[in-house]
């Protein structure tokens, strides 16, 4: 059965139901059919040294990762690796388990190949997720722990939540991703301020054993985004992810558009691309830059790489284009590298910036 047929079946279900069915299927398939994911990996993983990089103290076989939010509870790490992703970001994980926001909270904008979600950090909590990840780690590819505060935790006490999570996952991840950019936890984005960022890193760096990455929202002026990212890097962040979902609803013309939740997918591609370029113009060569938002093809991924991205992440395009998306992007990047006479991805990263110097 090809993915278009499978998608037509899944798209008859409510989006969150479809995700749960897919999650359950992926999480148990290897037990039901031993060796299944080994066979999938042989077909989906693109192995070429031209794509490999050593970053953040870890080895990345390719630049394409799955963004946080898709595998909230780290139940799909093994199948996602088998599908050819170069890293998996699980979470967002909070200290205490929480249900998230009221349903319905996930919507397909099918004609725009986009998603609107208002999930609200629904997850099983640090205990359950860390136990699951602990059984896997160390893993074949780098694992990023996306961590956030509980909804009931007031902003003035938020750092305690991040401290608890760092201690909990210190030995079972390769990087931390600080999530203060989701639009679906009340007042969370208010923490995207320089004073909080400085205090956060001052508290986390002494206890963190793994690099910390800072993730920003797209809904701010480029100058502010650049300054926030610069502050994070100067405070100790080893990487920056640009960007999370958008709450600029003017980006979509879908009849299914809601007046709450964050947009992801093609509708935010242009904004994400422009914001990434602005941040990269300031921070290229100073930190690891990770591009996210509307990436659905090798051409789009390669554009971000040439703009300065060491890594790229996808989410929504996985839903619309299927589990072979990482393979297709990686094969396409190899072709584009060859066309540009680059021997490796490292030569392509930031080439547009280098050419301007």
mmCIF file with all atom_site columns, N, CA, C and O in Angstrom, residues 64-114:
data_model
loop_
_atom_site.group_PDB
_atom_site.id
_atom_site.type_symbol
_atom_site.label_atom_id
_atom_site.label_alt_id
_atom_site.label_comp_id
_atom_site.label_asym_id
_atom_site.label_entity_id
_atom_site.label_seq_id
_atom_site.pdbx_PDB_ins_code
_atom_site.Cartn_x
_atom_site.Cartn_y
_atom_site.Cartn_z
_atom_site.occupancy
_atom_site.B_iso_or_equiv
_atom_site.pdbx_formal_charge
_atom_site.auth_seq_id
_atom_site.auth_comp_id
_atom_site.auth_asym_id
_atom_site.auth_atom_id
_atom_site.pdbx_PDB_model_num
ATOM 1   N N  . UNK A 1 64  ? 18.857  15.768 8.466  1.00 0.00 ? 64  UNK A N  1
ATOM 2   C CA . UNK A 1 64  ? 17.403  15.857 8.560  1.00 0.00 ? 64  UNK A CA 1
ATOM 3   C C  . UNK A 1 64  ? 16.887  15.202 9.837  1.00 0.00 ? 64  UNK A C  1
ATOM 4   O O  . UNK A 1 64  ? 17.014  13.988 10.019 1.00 0.00 ? 64  UNK A O  1
ATOM 5   N N  . UNK A 1 65  ? 16.285  16.001 10.717 1.00 0.00 ? 65  UNK A N  1
ATOM 6   C CA . UNK A 1 65  ? 15.736  15.485 11.970 1.00 0.00 ? 65  UNK A CA 1
ATOM 7   C C  . UNK A 1 65  ? 14.239  15.655 12.039 1.00 0.00 ? 65  UNK A C  1
ATOM 8   O O  . UNK A 1 65  ? 13.644  16.401 11.255 1.00 0.00 ? 65  UNK A O  1
ATOM 9   N N  . UNK A 1 66  ? 13.630  14.949 12.983 1.00 0.00 ? 66  UNK A N  1
ATOM 10  C CA . UNK A 1 66  ? 12.202  15.132 13.250 1.00 0.00 ? 66  UNK A CA 1
ATOM 11  C C  . UNK A 1 66  ? 12.059  16.104 14.412 1.00 0.00 ? 66  UNK A C  1
ATOM 12  O O  . UNK A 1 66  ? 12.720  15.961 15.444 1.00 0.00 ? 66  UNK A O  1
ATOM 13  N N  . UNK A 1 67  ? 11.256  17.119 14.243 1.00 0.00 ? 67  UNK A N  1
ATOM 14  C CA . UNK A 1 67  ? 11.139  18.194 15.226 1.00 0.00 ? 67  UNK A CA 1
ATOM 15  C C  . UNK A 1 67  ? 10.350  17.752 16.451 1.00 0.00 ? 67  UNK A C  1
ATOM 16  O O  . UNK A 1 67  ? 9.581   16.783 16.421 1.00 0.00 ? 67  UNK A O  1
ATOM 17  N N  . UNK A 1 68  ? 10.533  18.486 17.536 1.00 0.00 ? 68  UNK A N  1
ATOM 18  C CA . UNK A 1 68  ? 9.786   18.233 18.750 1.00 0.00 ? 68  UNK A CA 1
ATOM 19  C C  . UNK A 1 68  ? 8.293   18.390 18.527 1.00 0.00 ? 68  UNK A C  1
ATOM 20  O O  . UNK A 1 68  ? 7.852   19.182 17.688 1.00 0.00 ? 68  UNK A O  1
ATOM 21  N N  . UNK A 1 69  ? 7.508   17.638 19.285 1.00 0.00 ? 69  UNK A N  1
ATOM 22  C CA . UNK A 1 69  ? 6.064   17.694 19.169 1.00 0.00 ? 69  UNK A CA 1
ATOM 23  C C  . UNK A 1 69  ? 5.459   16.511 18.467 1.00 0.00 ? 69  UNK A C  1
ATOM 24  O O  . UNK A 1 69  ? 4.297   16.169 18.698 1.00 0.00 ? 69  UNK A O  1
ATOM 25  N N  . UNK A 1 70  ? 6.234   15.859 17.586 1.00 0.00 ? 70  UNK A N  1
ATOM 26  C CA . UNK A 1 70  ? 5.700   14.701 16.876 1.00 0.00 ? 70  UNK A CA 1
ATOM 27  C C  . UNK A 1 70  ? 5.711   13.468 17.778 1.00 0.00 ? 70  UNK A C  1
ATOM 28  O O  . UNK A 1 70  ? 4.728   12.742 17.875 1.00 0.00 ? 70  UNK A O  1
ATOM 29  N N  . UNK A 1 71  ? 6.839   13.246 18.437 1.00 0.00 ? 71  UNK A N  1
ATOM 30  C CA . UNK A 1 71  ? 6.964   12.092 19.337 1.00 0.00 ? 71  UNK A CA 1
ATOM 31  C C  . UNK A 1 71  ? 7.082   12.597 20.772 1.00 0.00 ? 71  UNK A C  1
ATOM 32  O O  . UNK A 1 71  ? 8.150   12.604 21.369 1.00 0.00 ? 71  UNK A O  1
ATOM 33  N N  . UNK A 1 72  ? 5.969   13.029 21.315 1.00 0.00 ? 72  UNK A N  1
ATOM 34  C CA . UNK A 1 72  ? 5.969   13.691 22.614 1.00 0.00 ? 72  UNK A CA 1
ATOM 35  C C  . UNK A 1 72  ? 6.477   12.802 23.740 1.00 0.00 ? 72  UNK A C  1
ATOM 36  O O  . UNK A 1 72  ? 7.153   13.262 24.656 1.00 0.00 ? 72  UNK A O  1
ATOM 37  N N  . UNK A 1 73  ? 6.148   11.514 23.679 1.00 0.00 ? 73  UNK A N  1
ATOM 38  C CA . UNK A 1 73  ? 6.473   10.608 24.778 1.00 0.00 ? 73  UNK A CA 1
ATOM 39  C C  . UNK A 1 73  ? 7.569   9.606  24.445 1.00 0.00 ? 73  UNK A C  1
ATOM 40  O O  . UNK A 1 73  ? 7.739   8.611  25.149 1.00 0.00 ? 73  UNK A O  1
ATOM 41  N N  . UNK A 1 74  ? 8.301   9.859  23.362 1.00 0.00 ? 74  UNK A N  1
ATOM 42  C CA . UNK A 1 74  ? 9.428   9.001  22.959 1.00 0.00 ? 74  UNK A CA 1
ATOM 43  C C  . UNK A 1 74  ? 8.994   7.549  22.744 1.00 0.00 ? 74  UNK A C  1
ATOM 44  O O  . UNK A 1 74  ? 9.722   6.624  23.062 1.00 0.00 ? 74  UNK A O  1
ATOM 45  N N  . UNK A 1 75  ? 7.819   7.380  22.163 1.00 0.00 ? 75  UNK A N  1
ATOM 46  C CA . UNK A 1 75  ? 7.324   6.036  21.860 1.00 0.00 ? 75  UNK A CA 1
ATOM 47  C C  . UNK A 1 75  ? 7.696   5.584  20.450 1.00 0.00 ? 75  UNK A C  1
ATOM 48  O O  . UNK A 1 75  ? 7.554   4.405  20.119 1.00 0.00 ? 75  UNK A O  1
ATOM 49  N N  . UNK A 1 76  ? 8.157   6.526  19.610 1.00 0.00 ? 76  UNK A N  1
ATOM 50  C CA . UNK A 1 76  ? 8.413   6.209  18.196 1.00 0.00 ? 76  UNK A CA 1
ATOM 51  C C  . UNK A 1 76  ? 9.863   6.418  17.790 1.00 0.00 ? 76  UNK A C  1
ATOM 52  O O  . UNK A 1 76  ? 10.170  6.554  16.602 1.00 0.00 ? 76  UNK A O  1
ATOM 53  N N  . UNK A 1 77  ? 10.762  6.466  18.736 1.00 0.00 ? 77  UNK A N  1
ATOM 54  C CA . UNK A 1 77  ? 12.158  6.770  18.437 1.00 0.00 ? 77  UNK A CA 1
ATOM 55  C C  . UNK A 1 77  ? 12.758  5.755  17.460 1.00 0.00 ? 77  UNK A C  1
ATOM 56  O O  . UNK A 1 77  ? 13.410  6.129  16.476 1.00 0.00 ? 77  UNK A O  1
ATOM 57  N N  . UNK A 1 78  ? 12.561  4.472  17.715 1.00 0.00 ? 78  UNK A N  1
ATOM 58  C CA . UNK A 1 78  ? 13.157  3.441  16.859 1.00 0.00 ? 78  UNK A CA 1
ATOM 59  C C  . UNK A 1 78  ? 12.607  3.486  15.430 1.00 0.00 ? 78  UNK A C  1
ATOM 60  O O  . UNK A 1 78  ? 13.378  3.482  14.473 1.00 0.00 ? 78  UNK A O  1
ATOM 61  N N  . UNK A 1 79  ? 11.287  3.516  15.221 1.00 0.00 ? 79  UNK A N  1
ATOM 62  C CA . UNK A 1 79  ? 10.810  3.616  13.837 1.00 0.00 ? 79  UNK A CA 1
ATOM 63  C C  . UNK A 1 79  ? 11.229  4.902  13.137 1.00 0.00 ? 79  UNK A C  1
ATOM 64  O O  . UNK A 1 79  ? 11.537  4.886  11.945 1.00 0.00 ? 79  UNK A O  1
ATOM 65  N N  . UNK A 1 80  ? 11.277  6.025  13.843 1.00 0.00 ? 80  UNK A N  1
ATOM 66  C CA . UNK A 1 80  ? 11.703  7.274  13.218 1.00 0.00 ? 80  UNK A CA 1
ATOM 67  C C  . UNK A 1 80  ? 13.158  7.192  12.755 1.00 0.00 ? 80  UNK A C  1
ATOM 68  O O  . UNK A 1 80  ? 13.513  7.684  11.682 1.00 0.00 ? 80  UNK A O  1
ATOM 69  N N  . UNK A 1 81  ? 13.997  6.549  13.560 1.00 0.00 ? 81  UNK A N  1
ATOM 70  C CA . UNK A 1 81  ? 15.383  6.335  13.137 1.00 0.00 ? 81  UNK A CA 1
ATOM 71  C C  . UNK A 1 81  ? 15.432  5.433  11.916 1.00 0.00 ? 81  UNK A C  1
ATOM 72  O O  . UNK A 1 81  ? 16.213  5.668  10.980 1.00 0.00 ? 81  UNK A O  1
ATOM 73  N N  . UNK A 1 82  ? 14.596  4.396  11.894 1.00 0.00 ? 82  UNK A N  1
ATOM 74  C CA . UNK A 1 82  ? 14.559  3.474  10.750 1.00 0.00 ? 82  UNK A CA 1
ATOM 75  C C  . UNK A 1 82  ? 14.094  4.177  9.482  1.00 0.00 ? 82  UNK A C  1
ATOM 76  O O  . UNK A 1 82  ? 14.500  3.795  8.373  1.00 0.00 ? 82  UNK A O  1
ATOM 77  N N  . UNK A 1 83  ? 13.256  5.192  9.616  1.00 0.00 ? 83  UNK A N  1
ATOM 78  C CA . UNK A 1 83  ? 12.786  5.939  8.449  1.00 0.00 ? 83  UNK A CA 1
ATOM 79  C C  . UNK A 1 83  ? 13.854  6.866  7.879  1.00 0.00 ? 83  UNK A C  1
ATOM 80  O O  . UNK A 1 83  ? 13.605  7.551  6.888  1.00 0.00 ? 83  UNK A O  1
ATOM 81  N N  . UNK A 1 84  ? 15.018  6.927  8.512  1.00 0.00 ? 84  UNK A N  1
ATOM 82  C CA . UNK A 1 84  ? 16.134  7.655  7.929  1.00 0.00 ? 84  UNK A CA 1
ATOM 83  C C  . UNK A 1 84  ? 16.427  9.011  8.510  1.00 0.00 ? 84  UNK A C  1
ATOM 84  O O  . UNK A 1 84  ? 17.275  9.745  7.967  1.00 0.00 ? 84  UNK A O  1
ATOM 85  N N  . UNK A 1 85  ? 15.781  9.365  9.619  1.00 0.00 ? 85  UNK A N  1
ATOM 86  C CA . UNK A 1 85  ? 16.084  10.655 10.229 1.00 0.00 ? 85  UNK A CA 1
ATOM 87  C C  . UNK A 1 85  ? 17.461  10.622 10.883 1.00 0.00 ? 85  UNK A C  1
ATOM 88  O O  . UNK A 1 85  ? 17.873  9.610  11.460 1.00 0.00 ? 85  UNK A O  1
ATOM 89  N N  . UNK A 1 86  ? 18.153  11.756 10.830 1.00 0.00 ? 86  UNK A N  1
ATOM 90  C CA . UNK A 1 86  ? 19.496  11.848 11.383 1.00 0.00 ? 86  UNK A CA 1
ATOM 91  C C  . UNK A 1 86  ? 19.513  12.177 12.860 1.00 0.00 ? 86  UNK A C  1
ATOM 92  O O  . UNK A 1 86  ? 20.529  11.993 13.530 1.00 0.00 ? 86  UNK A O  1
ATOM 93  N N  . UNK A 1 87  ? 18.420  12.662 13.389 1.00 0.00 ? 87  UNK A N  1
ATOM 94  C CA . UNK A 1 87  ? 18.253  12.847 14.826 1.00 0.00 ? 87  UNK A CA 1
ATOM 95  C C  . UNK A 1 87  ? 16.767  12.917 15.141 1.00 0.00 ? 87  UNK A C  1
ATOM 96  O O  . UNK A 1 87  ? 15.949  13.206 14.255 1.00 0.00 ? 87  UNK A O  1
ATOM 97  N N  . UNK A 1 88  ? 16.411  12.612 16.380 1.00 0.00 ? 88  UNK A N  1
ATOM 98  C CA . UNK A 1 88  ? 15.021  12.655 16.830 1.00 0.00 ? 88  UNK A CA 1
ATOM 99  C C  . UNK A 1 88  ? 14.933  13.568 18.045 1.00 0.00 ? 88  UNK A C  1
ATOM 100 O O  . UNK A 1 88  ? 15.678  13.407 19.006 1.00 0.00 ? 88  UNK A O  1
ATOM 101 N N  . UNK A 1 89  ? 14.022  14.520 17.972 1.00 0.00 ? 89  UNK A N  1
ATOM 102 C CA . UNK A 1 89  ? 13.749  15.391 19.114 1.00 0.00 ? 89  UNK A CA 1
ATOM 103 C C  . UNK A 1 89  ? 12.433  14.954 19.737 1.00 0.00 ? 89  UNK A C  1
ATOM 104 O O  . UNK A 1 89  ? 11.372  15.081 19.115 1.00 0.00 ? 89  UNK A O  1
ATOM 105 N N  . UNK A 1 90  ? 12.486  14.376 20.926 1.00 0.00 ? 90  UNK A N  1
ATOM 106 C CA . UNK A 1 90  ? 11.256  13.941 21.587 1.00 0.00 ? 90  UNK A CA 1
ATOM 107 C C  . UNK A 1 90  ? 10.772  15.007 22.562 1.00 0.00 ? 90  UNK A C  1
ATOM 108 O O  . UNK A 1 90  ? 11.509  15.866 23.004 1.00 0.00 ? 90  UNK A O  1
ATOM 109 N N  . UNK A 1 91  ? 9.487   14.918 22.929 1.00 0.00 ? 91  UNK A N  1
ATOM 110 C CA . UNK A 1 91  ? 8.889   15.909 23.806 1.00 0.00 ? 91  UNK A CA 1
ATOM 111 C C  . UNK A 1 91  ? 8.009   16.862 23.005 1.00 0.00 ? 91  UNK A C  1
ATOM 112 O O  . UNK A 1 91  ? 7.749   16.617 21.823 1.00 0.00 ? 91  UNK A O  1
ATOM 113 N N  . UNK A 1 92  ? 7.531   17.880 23.613 1.00 0.00 ? 92  UNK A N  1
ATOM 114 C CA . UNK A 1 92  ? 7.992   18.522 24.831 1.00 0.00 ? 92  UNK A CA 1
ATOM 115 C C  . UNK A 1 92  ? 7.569   17.705 26.063 1.00 0.00 ? 92  UNK A C  1
ATOM 116 O O  . UNK A 1 92  ? 6.415   17.308 26.194 1.00 0.00 ? 92  UNK A O  1
ATOM 117 N N  . UNK A 1 93  ? 8.557   17.521 26.974 1.00 0.00 ? 93  UNK A N  1
ATOM 118 C CA . UNK A 1 93  ? 8.334   16.826 28.225 1.00 0.00 ? 93  UNK A CA 1
ATOM 119 C C  . UNK A 1 93  ? 8.271   17.861 29.347 1.00 0.00 ? 93  UNK A C  1
ATOM 120 O O  . UNK A 1 93  ? 9.060   18.800 29.377 1.00 0.00 ? 93  UNK A O  1
ATOM 121 N N  . UNK A 1 94  ? 7.316   17.685 30.244 1.00 0.00 ? 94  UNK A N  1
ATOM 122 C CA . UNK A 1 94  ? 7.202   18.537 31.427 1.00 0.00 ? 94  UNK A CA 1
ATOM 123 C C  . UNK A 1 94  ? 7.451   17.694 32.673 1.00 0.00 ? 94  UNK A C  1
ATOM 124 O O  . UNK A 1 94  ? 7.364   16.467 32.623 1.00 0.00 ? 94  UNK A O  1
ATOM 125 N N  . UNK A 1 95  ? 7.779   18.316 33.810 1.00 0.00 ? 95  UNK A N  1
ATOM 126 C CA . UNK A 1 95  ? 8.036   17.516 35.013 1.00 0.00 ? 95  UNK A CA 1
ATOM 127 C C  . UNK A 1 95  ? 6.867   16.607 35.391 1.00 0.00 ? 95  UNK A C  1
ATOM 128 O O  . UNK A 1 95  ? 7.047   15.421 35.647 1.00 0.00 ? 95  UNK A O  1
ATOM 129 N N  . UNK A 1 96  ? 5.675   17.176 35.418 1.00 0.00 ? 96  UNK A N  1
ATOM 130 C CA . UNK A 1 96  ? 4.482   16.394 35.752 1.00 0.00 ? 96  UNK A CA 1
ATOM 131 C C  . UNK A 1 96  ? 3.721   16.071 34.473 1.00 0.00 ? 96  UNK A C  1
ATOM 132 O O  . UNK A 1 96  ? 3.692   16.858 33.527 1.00 0.00 ? 96  UNK A O  1
ATOM 133 N N  . UNK A 1 97  ? 3.089   14.897 34.459 1.00 0.00 ? 97  UNK A N  1
ATOM 134 C CA . UNK A 1 97  ? 2.222   14.555 33.332 1.00 0.00 ? 97  UNK A CA 1
ATOM 135 C C  . UNK A 1 97  ? 1.087   15.572 33.243 1.00 0.00 ? 97  UNK A C  1
ATOM 136 O O  . UNK A 1 97  ? 0.616   16.083 34.260 1.00 0.00 ? 97  UNK A O  1
ATOM 137 N N  . UNK A 1 98  ? 0.674   15.887 32.017 1.00 0.00 ? 98  UNK A N  1
ATOM 138 C CA . UNK A 1 98  ? -0.468  16.784 31.872 1.00 0.00 ? 98  UNK A CA 1
ATOM 139 C C  . UNK A 1 98  ? -1.242  16.445 30.604 1.00 0.00 ? 98  UNK A C  1
ATOM 140 O O  . UNK A 1 98  ? -0.682  15.944 29.627 1.00 0.00 ? 98  UNK A O  1
ATOM 141 N N  . UNK A 1 99  ? -2.528  16.734 30.654 1.00 0.00 ? 99  UNK A N  1
ATOM 142 C CA . UNK A 1 99  ? -3.434  16.361 29.572 1.00 0.00 ? 99  UNK A CA 1
ATOM 143 C C  . UNK A 1 99  ? -3.328  17.289 28.369 1.00 0.00 ? 99  UNK A C  1
ATOM 144 O O  . UNK A 1 99  ? -3.658  16.909 27.250 1.00 0.00 ? 99  UNK A O  1
ATOM 145 N N  . UNK A 1 100 ? -2.872  18.495 28.582 1.00 0.00 ? 100 UNK A N  1
ATOM 146 C CA . UNK A 1 100 ? -2.865  19.465 27.498 1.00 0.00 ? 100 UNK A CA 1
ATOM 147 C C  . UNK A 1 100 ? -4.185  20.206 27.424 1.00 0.00 ? 100 UNK A C  1
ATOM 148 O O  . UNK A 1 100 ? -5.008  20.162 28.346 1.00 0.00 ? 100 UNK A O  1
ATOM 149 N N  . UNK A 1 101 ? -4.406  20.895 26.328 1.00 0.00 ? 101 UNK A N  1
ATOM 150 C CA . UNK A 1 101 ? -5.588  21.740 26.182 1.00 0.00 ? 101 UNK A CA 1
ATOM 151 C C  . UNK A 1 101 ? -6.818  20.926 25.777 1.00 0.00 ? 101 UNK A C  1
ATOM 152 O O  . UNK A 1 101 ? -6.724  19.755 25.414 1.00 0.00 ? 101 UNK A O  1
ATOM 153 N N  . UNK A 1 102 ? -7.960  21.579 25.821 1.00 0.00 ? 102 UNK A N  1
ATOM 154 C CA . UNK A 1 102 ? -9.224  20.929 25.486 1.00 0.00 ? 102 UNK A CA 1
ATOM 155 C C  . UNK A 1 102 ? -9.248  20.515 24.013 1.00 0.00 ? 102 UNK A C  1
ATOM 156 O O  . UNK A 1 102 ? -8.647  21.164 23.154 1.00 0.00 ? 102 UNK A O  1
ATOM 157 N N  . UNK A 1 103 ? -9.955  19.425 23.739 1.00 0.00 ? 103 UNK A N  1
ATOM 158 C CA . UNK A 1 103 ? -10.106 18.944 22.369 1.00 0.00 ? 103 UNK A CA 1
ATOM 159 C C  . UNK A 1 103 ? -11.391 19.506 21.767 1.00 0.00 ? 103 UNK A C  1
ATOM 160 O O  . UNK A 1 103 ? -12.332 19.825 22.497 1.00 0.00 ? 103 UNK A O  1
ATOM 161 N N  . UNK A 1 104 ? -11.432 19.640 20.427 1.00 0.00 ? 104 UNK A N  1
ATOM 162 C CA . UNK A 1 104 ? -10.388 19.339 19.454 1.00 0.00 ? 104 UNK A CA 1
ATOM 163 C C  . UNK A 1 104 ? -9.273  20.382 19.494 1.00 0.00 ? 104 UNK A C  1
ATOM 164 O O  . UNK A 1 104 ? -9.541  21.563 19.734 1.00 0.00 ? 104 UNK A O  1
ATOM 165 N N  . UNK A 1 105 ? -8.055  19.941 19.221 1.00 0.00 ? 105 UNK A N  1
ATOM 166 C CA . UNK A 1 105 ? -6.897  20.823 19.345 1.00 0.00 ? 105 UNK A CA 1
ATOM 167 C C  . UNK A 1 105 ? -5.872  20.597 18.255 1.00 0.00 ? 105 UNK A C  1
ATOM 168 O O  . UNK A 1 105 ? -4.747  21.118 18.323 1.00 0.00 ? 105 UNK A O  1
ATOM 169 N N  . UNK A 1 106 ? -6.240  19.816 17.246 1.00 0.00 ? 106 UNK A N  1
ATOM 170 C CA . UNK A 1 106 ? -5.352  19.545 16.123 1.00 0.00 ? 106 UNK A CA 1
ATOM 171 C C  . UNK A 1 106 ? -6.182  19.568 14.847 1.00 0.00 ? 106 UNK A C  1
ATOM 172 O O  . UNK A 1 106 ? -7.210  18.896 14.760 1.00 0.00 ? 106 UNK A O  1
ATOM 173 N N  . UNK A 1 107 ? -5.727  20.362 13.854 1.00 0.00 ? 107 UNK A N  1
ATOM 174 C CA . UNK A 1 107 ? -6.532  20.599 12.655 1.00 0.00 ? 107 UNK A CA 1
ATOM 175 C C  . UNK A 1 107 ? -5.663  20.535 11.407 1.00 0.00 ? 107 UNK A C  1
ATOM 176 O O  . UNK A 1 107 ? -4.557  21.084 11.383 1.00 0.00 ? 107 UNK A O  1
ATOM 177 N N  . UNK A 1 108 ? -6.175  19.889 10.387 1.00 0.00 ? 108 UNK A N  1
ATOM 178 C CA . UNK A 1 108 ? -5.470  19.823 9.105  1.00 0.00 ? 108 UNK A CA 1
ATOM 179 C C  . UNK A 1 108 ? -5.932  20.968 8.213  1.00 0.00 ? 108 UNK A C  1
ATOM 180 O O  . UNK A 1 108 ? -7.136  21.193 8.050  1.00 0.00 ? 108 UNK A O  1
ATOM 181 N N  . UNK A 1 109 ? -4.995  21.650 7.614  1.00 0.00 ? 109 UNK A N  1
ATOM 182 C CA . UNK A 1 109 ? -5.277  22.641 6.578  1.00 0.00 ? 109 UNK A CA 1
ATOM 183 C C  . UNK A 1 109 ? -4.797  21.996 5.279  1.00 0.00 ? 109 UNK A C  1
ATOM 184 O O  . UNK A 1 109 ? -3.712  22.306 4.757  1.00 0.00 ? 109 UNK A O  1
ATOM 185 N N  . UNK A 1 110 ? -5.596  21.068 4.782  1.00 0.00 ? 110 UNK A N  1
ATOM 186 C CA . UNK A 1 110 ? -5.133  20.121 3.761  1.00 0.00 ? 110 UNK A CA 1
ATOM 187 C C  . UNK A 1 110 ? -4.680  20.809 2.487  1.00 0.00 ? 110 UNK A C  1
ATOM 188 O O  . UNK A 1 110 ? -3.612  20.487 1.934  1.00 0.00 ? 110 UNK A O  1
ATOM 189 N N  . UNK A 1 111 ? -5.455  21.767 2.002  1.00 0.00 ? 111 UNK A N  1
ATOM 190 C CA . UNK A 1 111 ? -5.116  22.401 0.726  1.00 0.00 ? 111 UNK A CA 1
ATOM 191 C C  . UNK A 1 111 ? -3.812  23.195 0.815  1.00 0.00 ? 111 UNK A C  1
ATOM 192 O O  . UNK A 1 111 ? -3.183  23.475 -0.209 1.00 0.00 ? 111 UNK A O  1
ATOM 193 N N  . UNK A 1 112 ? -3.396  23.529 2.029  1.00 0.00 ? 112 UNK A N  1
ATOM 194 C CA . UNK A 1 112 ? -2.147  24.280 2.222  1.00 0.00 ? 112 UNK A CA 1
ATOM 195 C C  . UNK A 1 112 ? -1.017  23.406 2.766  1.00 0.00 ? 112 UNK A C  1
ATOM 196 O O  . UNK A 1 112 ? 0.062   23.912 3.065  1.00 0.00 ? 112 UNK A O  1
ATOM 197 N N  . UNK A 1 113 ? -1.275  22.101 2.889  1.00 0.00 ? 113 UNK A N  1
ATOM 198 C CA . UNK A 1 113 ? -0.297  21.159 3.445  1.00 0.00 ? 113 UNK A CA 1
ATOM 199 C C  . UNK A 1 113 ? 0.275   21.701 4.753  1.00 0.00 ? 113 UNK A C  1
ATOM 200 O O  . UNK A 1 113 ? 1.487   21.769 4.960  1.00 0.00 ? 113 UNK A O  1
ATOM 201 N N  . UNK A 1 114 ? -0.637  22.079 5.626  1.00 0.00 ? 114 UNK A N  1
ATOM 202 C CA . UNK A 1 114 ? -0.258  22.686 6.900  1.00 0.00 ? 114 UNK A CA 1
ATOM 203 C C  . UNK A 1 114 ? -1.108  22.100 8.029  1.00 0.00 ? 114 UNK A C  1
ATOM 204 O O  . UNK A 1 114 ? -2.112  21.426 7.794  1.00 0.00 ? 114 UNK A O  1
#
